[in-house]
Amino acid sequence: MKKISIVIPAYNEEEVIRTSYFKTKEVLEKCEQYDYEIIYINDGSKDKTLEILQKITQENEKVKVISFSRNFGHQEAVTAGLQFVTGEVVAIMDVDLQDPPELLPEMISLWEEGNEVIYGKRKLRKGESKFKLLTAKMFYTTLNALSDIEIPRDTGDFRVVDRKVVDVINQLPEHNKFLRGLFSWVGFKQKAFDYERQERQAGKTKYPFTKMWNLASNGIISFSTKPLKFVGGLGILTILMSIIILMYSLLSYLFQLNNLTPGWTSIMVTITLFSGVQLLSIWMMSEYIARIYDETRKRPQYIIDKKINIE
Ligand code: UDP
Ligand code: MG
């Protein structure tokens, strides 16, 4: 009997986790030809999430829990979950039911047809703020303009993936895994699956602007070195500009073309422009250096405090 593994990260989700579990279980039990396991990753929740999960594991030994020592983040939680899957096919979902479990059977049947990565593509996003939609759109446009591979738009981490692909992802030495990019980067037989993203069932989003910003910059830095090249281009451009300004002022001095009064304006403009350019360049490079630092330090990506129903 083939087994489906479901990986679900949860951070402060006491309001929704039970409902989410029952819905998911109901769907999985209807797929009688498959065995299943649900791996919840408790990403350092400060509410009753872990307690509720513990109760669920006592009721159902197919439910497994990995509990982090603190909040490490969504991508880290999913990465950890992927390390412990034992099924032939793996699904990654959010706990808040925005990715409807009812779609799993259809996605699994696409897997049976030979597709290896079935990624959920959001046709419609219900109940998300205009701000979120706009920033998400900007992010995917920038990412695709900058990165060397095509990362499908409007996809999150909702996916059904063949075990073979998960093994490849698990073996990547990279620390800061931007999963939705990596799942596209690894190749294999990919298939888009259109769905309507539902409203969050209960609780609030665990993705404030800072976390979104980190995810976005991590995505861009993981998949592109173009910002670094852009810095070079900017540098050359500004040097050219300063040569032109220099020549212009030299000529006007020599030929008395116009009375360039000791140019306060031009000096100010130049100083501000160039310090701006320099700061921008330094910032961009430091983003990469920070990443290099992070990778060389080889600190674990997450720390597991407790495992339930997992050897
Ligand atoms: N999540 C997590 N750690 C975090 C933030 C979020 O494990 O630091 C989980 C969260 O519990 C949920 C999923 O990641 O299952 C997606 O988060 P959320 O629904 O808050 O994001 P949104 O759908 O608003 O983008
Ligand atoms: Mg959500």
Coordinates of C-alpha atoms and ligand atoms in Angstrom, one line a residue:
M1 CA 0.0 0.0 0.0
K2 CA 1.4 3.4 -1.0
K3 CA 1.6 6.0 1.7
I4 CA 0.9 9.7 1.5
S5 CA 2.9 12.0 3.7
I6 CA 1.4 15.4 4.6
V7 CA 3.8 18.1 5.9
I8 CA 2.0 20.9 7.8
P9 CA 3.8 23.8 9.6
A10 CA 2.0 25.5 12.5
Y11 CA 2.9 28.6 14.4
N12 CA 0.4 29.8 17.1
E13 CA -2.5 28.0 15.4
E14 CA -4.6 26.9 18.3
E15 CA -7.8 28.4 16.8
V16 CA -7.6 26.3 13.6
I17 CA -5.4 23.3 14.2
R18 CA -8.2 20.9 15.3
T19 CA -10.5 21.7 12.5
S20 CA -7.7 21.5 10.1
Y21 CA -6.7 18.1 11.4
F22 CA -10.3 16.7 11.1
K23 CA -10.7 18.0 7.6
T24 CA -7.4 16.6 6.5
K25 CA -8.0 13.3 8.1
E26 CA -11.5 13.0 6.6
V27 CA -10.1 13.5 3.1
L28 CA -7.2 11.0 3.7
E29 CA -9.5 8.3 5.1
K30 CA -11.6 8.5 2.0
C31 CA -8.6 7.6 -0.1
E32 CA -8.8 4.0 1.0
Q33 CA -6.2 2.7 -1.4
Y34 CA -3.5 4.7 0.4
D35 CA -2.0 4.7 3.9
Y36 CA -1.2 8.2 5.3
E37 CA 0.8 10.1 7.8
I38 CA 0.5 13.7 8.8
I39 CA 3.6 15.4 10.1
Y40 CA 3.0 18.6 12.0
I41 CA 5.8 20.9 12.7
N42 CA 5.2 23.1 15.7
D43 CA 7.3 26.1 14.9
G44 CA 7.8 27.4 18.5
S45 CA 4.2 28.2 19.1
K46 CA 3.5 30.2 22.3
D47 CA -0.1 29.1 22.6
K48 CA -1.8 25.7 23.0
T49 CA -0.8 24.4 19.5
L50 CA 1.6 21.8 20.9
E51 CA -0.8 20.6 23.6
I52 CA -3.5 20.1 21.0
L53 CA -1.1 18.3 18.7
Q54 CA -0.1 16.0 21.6
K55 CA -3.7 15.1 22.2
I56 CA -4.2 14.4 18.5
T57 CA -1.1 12.1 18.4
Q58 CA -2.6 10.1 21.2
E59 CA -5.8 9.6 19.3
N60 CA -4.1 8.7 16.0
E61 CA -0.6 7.3 15.7
K62 CA -0.5 8.3 12.0
V63 CA -0.1 11.8 13.2
K64 CA 3.5 12.8 14.0
V65 CA 4.9 15.9 15.5
I66 CA 8.2 17.7 15.3
S67 CA 8.5 20.5 17.8
F68 CA 11.1 23.3 17.4
S69 CA 12.8 24.9 20.4
R70 CA 11.7 28.3 19.2
N71 CA 10.1 30.0 16.2
F72 CA 12.4 29.4 13.2
G73 CA 10.1 30.3 10.4
H74 CA 7.8 28.7 7.9
Q75 CA 10.4 27.6 5.3
E76 CA 12.5 26.0 8.1
A77 CA 9.5 24.2 9.4
V78 CA 8.6 22.7 6.0
T79 CA 12.3 21.8 5.5
A80 CA 12.4 19.9 8.8
G81 CA 9.1 18.1 8.0
L82 CA 10.5 16.9 4.6
Q83 CA 13.4 15.2 6.4
F84 CA 11.1 12.8 8.2
V85 CA 8.6 11.8 5.5
T86 CA 8.2 8.1 4.9
G87 CA 5.6 8.0 2.2
E88 CA 6.0 7.6 -1.6
V89 CA 4.3 10.9 -2.2
V90 CA 4.5 14.1 -0.2
A91 CA 2.0 17.0 0.2
I92 CA 3.0 20.3 1.7
M93 CA 0.1 22.4 3.0
D94 CA -0.7 25.3 5.4
V95 CA -2.6 24.5 8.5
D96 CA -5.1 27.3 8.0
L97 CA -7.0 25.5 5.3
Q98 CA -6.2 28.1 2.7
D99 CA -4.9 25.2 0.7
P100 CA -8.0 23.0 0.7
P101 CA -7.2 19.3 1.6
E102 CA -10.2 18.3 -0.5
L103 CA -8.0 18.9 -3.5
L104 CA -5.5 16.2 -2.5
P105 CA -7.1 13.3 -4.2
E106 CA -7.1 15.1 -7.5
M107 CA -3.5 16.1 -7.1
I108 CA -2.5 12.6 -6.1
S109 CA -4.1 11.2 -9.2
L110 CA -2.0 13.6 -11.2
W111 CA 1.0 12.1 -9.4
E112 CA -0.2 8.6 -10.3
E113 CA -0.3 9.7 -13.9
G114 CA 3.5 10.3 -13.7
N115 CA 3.8 14.0 -12.7
E116 CA 6.5 14.5 -10.1
V117 CA 5.9 18.0 -8.9
I118 CA 2.3 19.2 -8.8
Y119 CA 2.3 22.8 -7.6
G120 CA -0.8 24.6 -6.6
K121 CA -1.3 27.7 -8.7
R122 CA -3.7 30.3 -7.2
K123 CA -6.3 31.3 -9.6
L124 CA -8.1 33.4 -7.1
R125 CA -7.1 34.5 -3.7
K126 CA -10.0 35.0 -1.4
G127 CA -9.9 37.3 1.6
E128 CA -6.4 38.6 1.2
S129 CA -5.6 42.3 1.5
K130 CA -5.0 44.5 -1.5
F131 CA -1.6 45.2 0.0
K132 CA -0.7 41.5 0.1
L133 CA -1.8 40.9 -3.4
L134 CA 0.1 43.9 -4.7
T135 CA 3.3 43.0 -2.9
A136 CA 3.0 39.4 -3.9
K137 CA 2.6 40.4 -7.6
M138 CA 5.6 42.8 -7.4
F139 CA 7.7 40.1 -5.8
Y140 CA 7.0 37.5 -8.4
T141 CA 7.6 40.0 -11.2
T142 CA 10.9 41.1 -9.7
L143 CA 12.0 37.6 -9.0
N144 CA 11.4 36.4 -12.5
A145 CA 13.0 39.4 -14.1
L146 CA 16.1 38.8 -12.0
S147 CA 16.5 35.1 -11.6
D148 CA 18.0 32.8 -14.1
I149 CA 15.3 30.2 -13.9
E150 CA 11.5 30.6 -14.3
I151 CA 9.7 30.4 -11.0
P152 CA 6.0 30.0 -11.6
R153 CA 3.9 33.0 -10.6
D154 CA 1.2 32.7 -8.0
T155 CA 2.5 29.6 -6.4
G156 CA 3.1 29.2 -2.7
D157 CA 4.3 26.1 -1.0
F158 CA 1.1 24.1 -1.6
R159 CA 2.5 21.1 -3.5
V160 CA 2.2 17.4 -4.1
V161 CA 5.7 15.9 -4.7
D162 CA 7.2 12.6 -5.6
R163 CA 9.4 11.2 -2.8
K164 CA 12.3 11.1 -5.2
V165 CA 12.2 14.9 -5.5
V166 CA 11.9 15.4 -1.8
D167 CA 15.1 13.3 -1.4
V168 CA 16.9 15.6 -3.8
I169 CA 15.7 18.7 -1.9
N170 CA 16.8 17.1 1.4
Q171 CA 20.3 16.5 0.0
L172 CA 20.9 20.1 -1.1
P173 CA 23.6 21.5 1.2
E174 CA 22.0 24.9 1.1
H175 CA 21.1 26.4 4.3
N176 CA 18.4 29.0 3.6
K177 CA 16.1 27.0 1.5
F178 CA 13.6 29.0 -0.6
L179 CA 11.5 26.0 -1.2
R180 CA 9.1 27.1 -3.9
G181 CA 12.1 28.2 -6.0
L182 CA 14.1 25.0 -5.3
F183 CA 11.1 22.8 -6.2
S184 CA 11.0 24.5 -9.6
W185 CA 14.8 24.6 -10.0
V186 CA 15.3 20.8 -9.5
G187 CA 13.3 20.1 -12.6
F188 CA 11.5 16.7 -13.0
K189 CA 8.0 16.5 -14.5
Q190 CA 6.2 19.6 -13.2
K191 CA 2.5 20.2 -13.5
A192 CA 0.5 23.3 -12.5
F193 CA -2.7 22.7 -10.6
D194 CA -5.1 25.6 -10.6
Y195 CA -7.1 26.2 -7.4
E196 CA -8.9 28.8 -5.6
R197 CA -7.1 29.9 -2.5
Q198 CA -9.5 30.0 0.4
E199 CA -9.8 32.4 3.2
R200 CA -7.9 31.6 6.4
Q201 CA -10.4 29.6 8.5
A202 CA -9.5 31.0 11.9
G203 CA -6.7 32.9 13.6
K204 CA -4.6 35.6 12.0
T205 CA -1.8 35.6 9.4
K206 CA 1.6 34.6 10.9
Y207 CA 3.3 36.4 8.1
P208 CA 3.8 40.1 9.1
F209 CA 5.5 42.4 6.6
T210 CA 9.0 41.7 8.0
K211 CA 8.6 38.0 7.5
M212 CA 7.3 38.6 4.0
W213 CA 10.2 40.9 3.2
N214 CA 12.7 38.3 4.4
L215 CA 11.1 35.6 2.3
A216 CA 11.1 37.8 -0.7
S217 CA 14.7 39.0 -0.4
N218 CA 15.8 35.4 0.4
G219 CA 14.0 34.3 -2.8
I220 CA 15.8 36.8 -4.9
I221 CA 19.2 36.3 -3.4
S222 CA 18.9 32.5 -3.6
F223 CA 18.1 32.6 -7.3
S224 CA 20.0 35.5 -8.8
T225 CA 23.3 37.3 -8.7
K226 CA 22.0 40.0 -11.0
P227 CA 21.6 42.6 -8.2
L228 CA 25.4 42.4 -7.8
K229 CA 25.9 43.0 -11.5
F230 CA 23.4 45.8 -11.3
V231 CA 25.7 47.4 -8.7
G232 CA 28.5 47.3 -11.2
G233 CA 26.4 48.8 -13.9
L234 CA 25.3 51.5 -11.6
G235 CA 28.9 52.3 -10.7
I236 CA 30.0 52.6 -14.3
L237 CA 27.1 54.8 -15.1
T238 CA 27.7 57.2 -12.3
I239 CA 31.4 57.4 -13.1
L240 CA 30.5 58.3 -16.7
M241 CA 28.1 60.9 -15.4
S242 CA 30.7 62.5 -13.2
I243 CA 33.2 62.6 -16.1
I244 CA 30.6 64.5 -18.1
I245 CA 29.9 66.9 -15.3
L246 CA 33.7 67.4 -14.9
M247 CA 34.1 68.2 -18.6
Y248 CA 31.1 70.4 -18.6
S249 CA 32.4 72.5 -15.8
L250 CA 36.0 72.5 -17.3
L251 CA 34.7 73.8 -20.6
S252 CA 32.5 76.4 -19.1
Y253 CA 35.5 77.6 -17.0
L254 CA 37.8 77.7 -20.0
F255 CA 35.5 79.3 -22.4
Q256 CA 33.5 81.4 -20.0
L257 CA 30.3 79.8 -21.4
N258 CA 28.3 80.8 -18.5
N259 CA 28.8 82.0 -15.0
L260 CA 28.9 78.8 -13.0
T261 CA 28.8 80.5 -9.6
P262 CA 30.6 78.3 -7.1
G263 CA 27.9 75.7 -7.6
W264 CA 26.3 74.8 -4.4
T265 CA 23.6 73.0 -6.1
S266 CA 25.7 70.8 -8.3
I267 CA 28.0 69.9 -5.4
M268 CA 25.1 69.0 -3.2
V269 CA 23.5 67.0 -6.0
T270 CA 26.7 65.1 -6.7
I271 CA 27.4 64.4 -3.1
T272 CA 24.0 63.1 -2.4
L273 CA 23.7 61.2 -5.6
F274 CA 27.0 59.4 -5.2
S275 CA 26.7 58.7 -1.5
G276 CA 23.3 57.3 -2.3
V277 CA 24.7 55.1 -5.0
Q278 CA 27.5 53.9 -2.7
L279 CA 25.1 53.1 0.1
L280 CA 22.9 51.2 -2.2
S281 CA 25.8 49.2 -3.6
I282 CA 27.1 48.4 -0.1
W283 CA 23.7 47.3 1.0
M284 CA 23.3 45.0 -1.9
M285 CA 26.6 43.4 -1.4
S286 CA 26.1 43.1 2.3
E287 CA 23.0 41.1 1.6
Y288 CA 25.1 38.5 -0.2
I289 CA 27.9 38.7 2.3
A290 CA 25.4 38.1 5.1
R291 CA 24.2 35.0 3.2
I292 CA 27.8 33.8 2.7
Y293 CA 28.4 34.3 6.4
D294 CA 25.2 32.5 7.3
E295 CA 26.1 29.5 5.1
T296 CA 29.7 29.2 6.3
R297 CA 28.8 29.4 9.9
K298 CA 27.0 26.1 9.3
R299 CA 24.6 26.6 12.2
P300 CA 21.6 24.3 12.0
Q301 CA 18.6 25.7 10.2
Y302 CA 16.4 24.7 13.1
I303 CA 16.6 23.0 16.5
I304 CA 14.2 20.2 17.3
D305 CA 13.1 20.0 20.9
K306 CA 10.7 17.1 20.8
K307 CA 9.5 14.5 18.4
I308 CA 6.3 12.5 18.8
N309 CA 5.5 9.3 17.0
I310 CA 8.8 9.6 15.2
E311 CA 11.8 7.4 16.0
Ligands
UDP1 N1 4.0 29.4 9.8 C1 5.1 28.8 10.5 N2 6.1 29.7 11.1 C2 6.0 31.0 11.0 C3 5.0 31.6 10.2 C4 4.0 30.8 9.7 O1 5.2 27.6 10.7 O2 6.9 31.7 11.5 C5 3.0 28.6 9.3 C6 1.6 28.9 9.6 O3 1.2 28.3 10.8 C7 0.8 28.4 8.4 C8 1.8 28.6 7.3 O4 3.1 28.7 7.9 O5 0.5 27.0 8.5 C9 1.4 29.9 6.5 O6 1.3 31.0 7.3 P1 0.1 32.0 7.2 O7 -1.1 31.3 6.9 O8 0.1 32.8 8.4 O9 0.6 32.9 6.0 P2 -0.3 33.6 4.9 O10 -1.2 32.5 4.4 O11 -1.0 34.7 5.6 O12 0.7 34.1 3.9
MG2 MG -2.4 31.4 5.4

